[in-house]
mmCIF file with all atom_site columns, C-alpha atoms in Angstrom:
data_model
loop_
_atom_site.group_PDB
_atom_site.id
_atom_site.type_symbol
_atom_site.label_atom_id
_atom_site.label_alt_id
_atom_site.label_comp_id
_atom_site.label_asym_id
_atom_site.label_entity_id
_atom_site.label_seq_id
_atom_site.pdbx_PDB_ins_code
_atom_site.Cartn_x
_atom_site.Cartn_y
_atom_site.Cartn_z
_atom_site.occupancy
_atom_site.B_iso_or_equiv
_atom_site.pdbx_formal_charge
_atom_site.auth_seq_id
_atom_site.auth_comp_id
_atom_site.auth_asym_id
_atom_site.auth_atom_id
_atom_site.pdbx_PDB_model_num
ATOM 1   C CA . PHE A 1 1   ? 0.000   0.000   0.000   1.00 32.00 ? 1   PHE A CA 1
ATOM 2   C CA . GLN A 1 2   ? 1.516   3.288   -1.049  1.00 33.00 ? 2   GLN A CA 1
ATOM 3   C CA . ALA A 1 3   ? -0.407  6.429   -0.113  1.00 38.00 ? 3   ALA A CA 1
ATOM 4   C CA . GLU A 1 4   ? 0.854   8.327   -3.141  1.00 36.00 ? 4   GLU A CA 1
ATOM 5   C CA . ASP A 1 5   ? -2.516  9.607   -4.317  1.00 37.00 ? 5   ASP A CA 1
ATOM 6   C CA . GLY A 1 6   ? -3.455  11.313  -1.088  1.00 40.00 ? 6   GLY A CA 1
ATOM 7   C CA . ILE A 1 7   ? -5.237  10.238  2.034   1.00 41.00 ? 7   ILE A CA 1
ATOM 8   C CA . ARG A 1 8   ? -8.752  11.408  2.750   1.00 42.00 ? 8   ARG A CA 1
ATOM 9   C CA . ASP A 1 9   ? -10.973 11.168  5.797   1.00 43.00 ? 9   ASP A CA 1
ATOM 10  C CA . LYS A 1 10  ? -14.504 12.521  5.865   1.00 45.00 ? 10  LYS A CA 1
ATOM 11  C CA . LEU A 1 11  ? -13.537 14.772  8.796   1.00 48.00 ? 11  LEU A CA 1
ATOM 12  C CA . VAL A 1 12  ? -10.245 15.976  7.287   1.00 44.00 ? 12  VAL A CA 1
ATOM 13  C CA . THR A 1 13  ? -11.338 18.513  4.715   1.00 44.00 ? 13  THR A CA 1
ATOM 14  C CA . GLY A 1 14  ? -9.787  21.430  2.909   1.00 45.00 ? 14  GLY A CA 1
ATOM 15  C CA . VAL A 1 15  ? -6.365  19.843  2.642   1.00 43.00 ? 15  VAL A CA 1
ATOM 16  C CA . GLN A 1 16  ? -4.835  18.393  -0.518  1.00 44.00 ? 16  GLN A CA 1
ATOM 17  C CA . THR A 1 17  ? -2.398  15.817  0.759   1.00 44.00 ? 17  THR A CA 1
ATOM 18  C CA . CYS A 1 18  ? -0.366  15.466  -2.448  1.00 51.00 ? 18  CYS A CA 1
ATOM 19  C CA . ALA A 1 19  ? 2.075   12.584  -2.593  1.00 52.00 ? 19  ALA A CA 1
ATOM 20  C CA . LEU A 1 20  ? 2.673   11.662  1.008   1.00 60.00 ? 20  LEU A CA 1
ATOM 21  C CA . PRO A 1 21  ? 5.725   9.427   1.234   1.00 70.00 ? 21  PRO A CA 1
ATOM 22  C CA . ILE A 1 22  ? 4.014   6.831   3.412   1.00 77.00 ? 22  ILE A CA 1
ATOM 23  C CA . SER A 1 23  ? 4.469   3.080   3.119   1.00 81.00 ? 23  SER A CA 1
ATOM 24  C CA . VAL A 1 24  ? 2.405   0.484   4.931   1.00 87.00 ? 24  VAL A CA 1
ATOM 25  C CA . HIS A 1 25  ? 3.848   -3.012  4.935   1.00 87.00 ? 25  HIS A CA 1
ATOM 26  C CA . LEU A 1 26  ? 1.520   -5.963  5.434   1.00 90.00 ? 26  LEU A CA 1
ATOM 27  C CA . LEU A 1 27  ? 3.433   -8.871  6.968   1.00 85.00 ? 27  LEU A CA 1
ATOM 28  C CA . GLY A 1 28  ? 1.895   -12.329 6.945   1.00 87.00 ? 28  GLY A CA 1
ATOM 29  C CA . ALA A 1 29  ? 3.299   -13.147 10.367  1.00 85.00 ? 29  ALA A CA 1
ATOM 30  C CA . ALA A 1 30  ? 4.419   -10.973 13.234  1.00 84.00 ? 30  ALA A CA 1
ATOM 31  C CA . PRO A 1 31  ? 7.752   -11.530 14.923  1.00 79.00 ? 31  PRO A CA 1
ATOM 32  C CA . PRO A 1 32  ? 7.546   -13.690 18.056  1.00 76.00 ? 32  PRO A CA 1
ATOM 33  C CA . SER A 1 33  ? 6.198   -11.714 20.999  1.00 66.00 ? 33  SER A CA 1
ATOM 34  C CA . SER A 1 34  ? 7.001   -12.029 24.641  1.00 53.00 ? 34  SER A CA 1
ATOM 35  C CA . GLY A 1 35  ? 4.595   -11.627 27.520  1.00 56.00 ? 35  GLY A CA 1
ATOM 36  C CA . ASN A 1 36  ? 0.846   -11.962 27.385  1.00 53.00 ? 36  ASN A CA 1
ATOM 37  C CA . PRO A 1 37  ? -0.263  -13.197 23.933  1.00 52.00 ? 37  PRO A CA 1
ATOM 38  C CA . ASN A 1 38  ? -3.598  -11.407 24.370  1.00 50.00 ? 38  ASN A CA 1
ATOM 39  C CA . ARG A 1 39  ? -1.808  -8.047  24.399  1.00 56.00 ? 39  ARG A CA 1
ATOM 40  C CA . ARG A 1 40  ? -0.259  -8.405  20.977  1.00 76.00 ? 40  ARG A CA 1
ATOM 41  C CA . SER A 1 41  ? -0.333  -5.320  18.779  1.00 88.00 ? 41  SER A CA 1
ATOM 42  C CA . LEU A 1 42  ? -1.788  -5.505  15.280  1.00 93.00 ? 42  LEU A CA 1
ATOM 43  C CA . GLY A 1 43  ? 1.034   -3.365  13.936  1.00 93.00 ? 43  GLY A CA 1
ATOM 44  C CA . HIS A 1 44  ? 3.442   -0.563  14.589  1.00 90.00 ? 44  HIS A CA 1
ATOM 45  C CA . ALA A 1 45  ? 4.512   2.742   13.082  1.00 91.00 ? 45  ALA A CA 1
ATOM 46  C CA . LEU A 1 46  ? 8.029   4.085   12.868  1.00 87.00 ? 46  LEU A CA 1
ATOM 47  C CA . VAL A 1 47  ? 7.530   7.650   14.076  1.00 84.00 ? 47  VAL A CA 1
ATOM 48  C CA . THR A 1 48  ? 10.473  10.021  13.677  1.00 79.00 ? 48  THR A CA 1
ATOM 49  C CA . ALA A 1 49  ? 11.411  12.952  15.910  1.00 71.00 ? 49  ALA A CA 1
ATOM 50  C CA . GLU A 1 50  ? 10.927  15.571  13.178  1.00 69.00 ? 50  GLU A CA 1
ATOM 51  C CA . PRO A 1 51  ? 7.198   16.349  12.790  1.00 59.00 ? 51  PRO A CA 1
ATOM 52  C CA . GLY A 1 52  ? 5.691   15.394  9.442   1.00 59.00 ? 52  GLY A CA 1
ATOM 53  C CA . THR A 1 53  ? 8.505   13.072  8.357   1.00 68.00 ? 53  THR A CA 1
ATOM 54  C CA . SER A 1 54  ? 7.297   9.672   9.583   1.00 66.00 ? 54  SER A CA 1
ATOM 55  C CA . GLN A 1 55  ? 6.953   7.318   6.648   1.00 81.00 ? 55  GLN A CA 1
ATOM 56  C CA . MET A 1 56  ? 6.639   3.626   7.486   1.00 89.00 ? 56  MET A CA 1
ATOM 57  C CA . ALA A 1 57  ? 4.110   1.448   9.250   1.00 92.00 ? 57  ALA A CA 1
ATOM 58  C CA . THR A 1 58  ? 3.669   -2.308  9.493   1.00 93.00 ? 58  THR A CA 1
ATOM 59  C CA . VAL A 1 59  ? 0.506   -4.335  10.051  1.00 94.00 ? 59  VAL A CA 1
ATOM 60  C CA . TYR A 1 60  ? 0.661   -7.996  11.034  1.00 93.00 ? 60  TYR A CA 1
ATOM 61  C CA . VAL A 1 61  ? -1.969  -9.873  9.040   1.00 94.00 ? 61  VAL A CA 1
ATOM 62  C CA . ASP A 1 62  ? -1.851  -12.969 11.242  1.00 93.00 ? 62  ASP A CA 1
ATOM 63  C CA . ARG A 1 63  ? -2.747  -10.908 14.297  1.00 93.00 ? 63  ARG A CA 1
ATOM 64  C CA . VAL A 1 64  ? -5.565  -9.142  12.438  1.00 95.00 ? 64  VAL A CA 1
ATOM 65  C CA . VAL A 1 65  ? -6.966  -12.526 11.378  1.00 95.00 ? 65  VAL A CA 1
ATOM 66  C CA . TRP A 1 66  ? -6.623  -13.839 14.950  1.00 94.00 ? 66  TRP A CA 1
ATOM 67  C CA . LEU A 1 67  ? -8.550  -10.882 16.430  1.00 95.00 ? 67  LEU A CA 1
ATOM 68  C CA . ALA A 1 68  ? -11.191 -10.804 13.673  1.00 96.00 ? 68  ALA A CA 1
ATOM 69  C CA . ASP A 1 69  ? -11.862 -14.517 14.058  1.00 96.00 ? 69  ASP A CA 1
ATOM 70  C CA . ARG A 1 70  ? -11.958 -14.300 17.854  1.00 95.00 ? 70  ARG A CA 1
ATOM 71  C CA . ALA A 1 71  ? -14.382 -11.348 17.677  1.00 96.00 ? 71  ALA A CA 1
ATOM 72  C CA . ARG A 1 72  ? -16.401 -12.921 14.845  1.00 96.00 ? 72  ARG A CA 1
ATOM 73  C CA . ALA A 1 73  ? -15.864 -9.868  12.651  1.00 96.00 ? 73  ALA A CA 1
ATOM 74  C CA . SER A 1 74  ? -14.770 -9.145  9.082   1.00 96.00 ? 74  SER A CA 1
ATOM 75  C CA . ARG A 1 75  ? -11.083 -9.755  8.512   1.00 96.00 ? 75  ARG A CA 1
ATOM 76  C CA . ALA A 1 76  ? -11.000 -7.227  5.645   1.00 95.00 ? 76  ALA A CA 1
ATOM 77  C CA . THR A 1 77  ? -12.676 -4.485  7.675   1.00 96.00 ? 77  THR A CA 1
ATOM 78  C CA . LEU A 1 78  ? -10.369 -5.031  10.623  1.00 96.00 ? 78  LEU A CA 1
ATOM 79  C CA . LEU A 1 79  ? -7.326  -5.028  8.336   1.00 96.00 ? 79  LEU A CA 1
ATOM 80  C CA . GLY A 1 80  ? -8.411  -1.680  6.890   1.00 95.00 ? 80  GLY A CA 1
ATOM 81  C CA . ARG A 1 81  ? -8.873  -0.255  10.374  1.00 96.00 ? 81  ARG A CA 1
ATOM 82  C CA . ALA A 1 82  ? -5.471  -1.498  11.502  1.00 96.00 ? 82  ALA A CA 1
ATOM 83  C CA . VAL A 1 83  ? -3.865  0.155   8.458   1.00 95.00 ? 83  VAL A CA 1
ATOM 84  C CA . ALA A 1 84  ? -5.784  3.397   9.136   1.00 95.00 ? 84  ALA A CA 1
ATOM 85  C CA . HIS A 1 85  ? -4.658  3.319   12.782  1.00 95.00 ? 85  HIS A CA 1
ATOM 86  C CA . GLU A 1 86  ? -0.980  2.934   11.858  1.00 94.00 ? 86  GLU A CA 1
ATOM 87  C CA . VAL A 1 87  ? -1.203  5.612   9.141   1.00 91.00 ? 87  VAL A CA 1
ATOM 88  C CA . GLY A 1 88  ? -2.822  7.786   11.807  1.00 92.00 ? 88  GLY A CA 1
ATOM 89  C CA . HIS A 1 89  ? 0.330   7.465   13.915  1.00 90.00 ? 89  HIS A CA 1
ATOM 90  C CA . LEU A 1 90  ? 2.400   8.625   10.928  1.00 87.00 ? 90  LEU A CA 1
ATOM 91  C CA . LEU A 1 91  ? 0.127   11.588  10.187  1.00 86.00 ? 91  LEU A CA 1
ATOM 92  C CA . LEU A 1 92  ? -0.102  12.565  13.851  1.00 86.00 ? 92  LEU A CA 1
ATOM 93  C CA . GLY A 1 93  ? 3.642   12.100  14.378  1.00 83.00 ? 93  GLY A CA 1
ATOM 94  C CA . THR A 1 94  ? 3.197   10.268  17.664  1.00 85.00 ? 94  THR A CA 1
ATOM 95  C CA . ILE A 1 95  ? 3.089   6.764   19.073  1.00 88.00 ? 95  ILE A CA 1
ATOM 96  C CA . GLY A 1 96  ? 0.559   8.000   21.640  1.00 90.00 ? 96  GLY A CA 1
ATOM 97  C CA . HIS A 1 97  ? -3.050  6.892   21.685  1.00 93.00 ? 97  HIS A CA 1
ATOM 98  C CA . ALA A 1 98  ? -6.422  8.581   22.155  1.00 93.00 ? 98  ALA A CA 1
ATOM 99  C CA . ARG A 1 99  ? -8.950  7.603   24.823  1.00 92.00 ? 99  ARG A CA 1
ATOM 100 C CA . ALA A 1 100 ? -11.549 6.723   22.192  1.00 92.00 ? 100 ALA A CA 1
ATOM 101 C CA . GLY A 1 101 ? -11.986 6.313   18.452  1.00 95.00 ? 101 GLY A CA 1
ATOM 102 C CA . LEU A 1 102 ? -9.691  4.840   15.844  1.00 95.00 ? 102 LEU A CA 1
ATOM 103 C CA . MET A 1 103 ? -6.516  5.873   17.653  1.00 95.00 ? 103 MET A CA 1
ATOM 104 C CA . ARG A 1 104 ? -7.287  4.163   20.987  1.00 94.00 ? 104 ARG A CA 1
ATOM 105 C CA . ALA A 1 105 ? -4.657  1.701   22.192  1.00 93.00 ? 105 ALA A CA 1
ATOM 106 C CA . SER A 1 106 ? -6.860  -1.371  22.672  1.00 92.00 ? 106 SER A CA 1
ATOM 107 C CA . TRP A 1 107 ? -9.695  -2.785  20.614  1.00 94.00 ? 107 TRP A CA 1
ATOM 108 C CA . SER A 1 108 ? -11.970 -5.189  22.470  1.00 94.00 ? 108 SER A CA 1
ATOM 109 C CA . ASP A 1 109 ? -13.776 -8.086  20.836  1.00 95.00 ? 109 ASP A CA 1
ATOM 110 C CA . MET A 1 110 ? -17.064 -6.310  21.530  1.00 95.00 ? 110 MET A CA 1
ATOM 111 C CA . GLU A 1 111 ? -15.915 -3.069  19.851  1.00 95.00 ? 111 GLU A CA 1
ATOM 112 C CA . VAL A 1 112 ? -14.652 -4.966  16.819  1.00 95.00 ? 112 VAL A CA 1
ATOM 113 C CA . ARG A 1 113 ? -17.864 -6.986  16.568  1.00 94.00 ? 113 ARG A CA 1
ATOM 114 C CA . ASN A 1 114 ? -20.355 -4.154  17.310  1.00 92.00 ? 114 ASN A CA 1
ATOM 115 C CA . ASP A 1 115 ? -18.926 -1.903  14.614  1.00 87.00 ? 115 ASP A CA 1
ATOM 116 C CA . ALA A 1 116 ? -20.092 1.414   16.147  1.00 93.00 ? 116 ALA A CA 1
ATOM 117 C CA . PRO A 1 117 ? -19.027 4.271   13.824  1.00 90.00 ? 117 PRO A CA 1
ATOM 118 C CA . GLY A 1 118 ? -17.594 6.383   16.650  1.00 93.00 ? 118 GLY A CA 1
ATOM 119 C CA . ASP A 1 119 ? -15.160 3.616   17.519  1.00 95.00 ? 119 ASP A CA 1
ATOM 120 C CA . TRP A 1 120 ? -13.499 3.896   14.094  1.00 96.00 ? 120 TRP A CA 1
ATOM 121 C CA . GLN A 1 121 ? -13.083 7.639   13.521  1.00 95.00 ? 121 GLN A CA 1
ATOM 122 C CA . PHE A 1 122 ? -10.395 10.126  14.479  1.00 94.00 ? 122 PHE A CA 1
ATOM 123 C CA . ASP A 1 123 ? -11.443 12.298  17.408  1.00 91.00 ? 123 ASP A CA 1
ATOM 124 C CA . ARG A 1 124 ? -11.610 16.099  16.960  1.00 92.00 ? 124 ARG A CA 1
ATOM 125 C CA . ALA A 1 125 ? -8.107  16.612  18.412  1.00 91.00 ? 125 ALA A CA 1
ATOM 126 C CA . GLY A 1 126 ? -6.708  14.045  15.977  1.00 91.00 ? 126 GLY A CA 1
ATOM 127 C CA . VAL A 1 127 ? -8.436  15.677  13.007  1.00 92.00 ? 127 VAL A CA 1
ATOM 128 C CA . ASP A 1 128 ? -7.085  19.090  14.034  1.00 92.00 ? 128 ASP A CA 1
ATOM 129 C CA . ALA A 1 129 ? -3.552  17.720  14.465  1.00 88.00 ? 129 ALA A CA 1
ATOM 130 C CA . ILE A 1 130 ? -3.618  15.971  11.078  1.00 86.00 ? 130 ILE A CA 1
ATOM 131 C CA . GLN A 1 131 ? -4.891  19.124  9.365   1.00 88.00 ? 131 GLN A CA 1
ATOM 132 C CA . ALA A 1 132 ? -2.127  21.203  10.984  1.00 86.00 ? 132 ALA A CA 1
ATOM 133 C CA . THR A 1 133 ? 0.549   18.708  9.925   1.00 79.00 ? 133 THR A CA 1
ATOM 134 C CA . LEU A 1 134 ? -0.743  18.583  6.356   1.00 79.00 ? 134 LEU A CA 1
ATOM 135 C CA . HIS A 1 135 ? -0.896  22.369  6.133   1.00 80.00 ? 135 HIS A CA 1
ATOM 136 C CA . LEU A 1 136 ? 2.734   22.545  7.302   1.00 76.00 ? 136 LEU A CA 1
ATOM 137 C CA . ARG A 1 137 ? 3.762   19.938  4.734   1.00 71.00 ? 137 ARG A CA 1
ATOM 138 C CA . GLN A 1 138 ? 1.909   21.823  2.010   1.00 71.00 ? 138 GLN A CA 1
ATOM 139 C CA . ALA A 1 139 ? 3.658   25.076  2.940   1.00 70.00 ? 139 ALA A CA 1
ATOM 140 C CA . GLY A 1 140 ? 7.022   23.281  2.845   1.00 63.00 ? 140 GLY A CA 1
ATOM 141 C CA . TRP A 1 141 ? 6.334   21.826  -0.612  1.00 51.00 ? 141 TRP A CA 1
ATOM 142 C CA . GLN A 1 142 ? 5.235   25.177  -2.014  1.00 50.00 ? 142 GLN A CA 1
ATOM 143 C CA . SER A 1 143 ? 8.369   26.897  -0.704  1.00 47.00 ? 143 SER A CA 1
ATOM 144 C CA . VAL A 1 144 ? 10.722  24.618  -2.652  1.00 42.00 ? 144 VAL A CA 1
ATOM 145 C CA . PRO A 1 145 ? 11.896  26.468  -5.807  1.00 45.00 ? 145 PRO A CA 1
ATOM 146 C CA . GLY A 1 146 ? 10.579  24.847  -8.972  1.00 43.00 ? 146 GLY A CA 1
ATOM 147 C CA . SER A 1 147 ? 8.137   22.631  -7.118  1.00 40.00 ? 147 SER A CA 1
ATOM 148 C CA . VAL A 1 148 ? 4.476   22.352  -7.911  1.00 41.00 ? 148 VAL A CA 1
ATOM 149 C CA . GLY A 1 149 ? 2.389   23.046  -4.815  1.00 43.00 ? 149 GLY A CA 1
ATOM 150 C CA . CYS A 1 150 ? -0.427  20.840  -3.676  1.00 44.00 ? 150 CYS A CA 1
ATOM 151 C CA . GLY A 1 151 ? -3.597  21.250  -5.655  1.00 44.00 ? 151 GLY A CA 1
ATOM 152 C CA . THR A 1 152 ? -1.995  23.209  -8.501  1.00 40.00 ? 152 THR A CA 1
ATOM 153 C CA . ASP A 1 153 ? -1.647  22.246  -12.145 1.00 38.00 ? 153 ASP A CA 1
#
């Protein structure tokens, strides 16, 4: 998955994302984990110290399948949500989590199965942070001599 054509969310409006250099790697199997197997993450994002420069996330398909099957939910839907969560880390520039919504740290079987829309959206603070980051990126692209700014021909 290469997010070269822009990333859109129904709450993130007014921003042309241009060609974000973001890669999401889907791995068939996660590396062996230590500790409680019920606390296994579905993926991770490599977040860099410089805001707006994080580029790579990984989602472990075997763990997505495990959770989807355990929760009796759609594997494809859960995979998409895991990808969106990890891309959210890259766009937000943090490994931190929200209390609710797509960027929460833990997803229970009930939440995965019940499919409540509010459980799978960015919260207002996340939307605002993503918009600010994208505006900064856009300003940086437009300031490069000879570059074509976002949304221009």
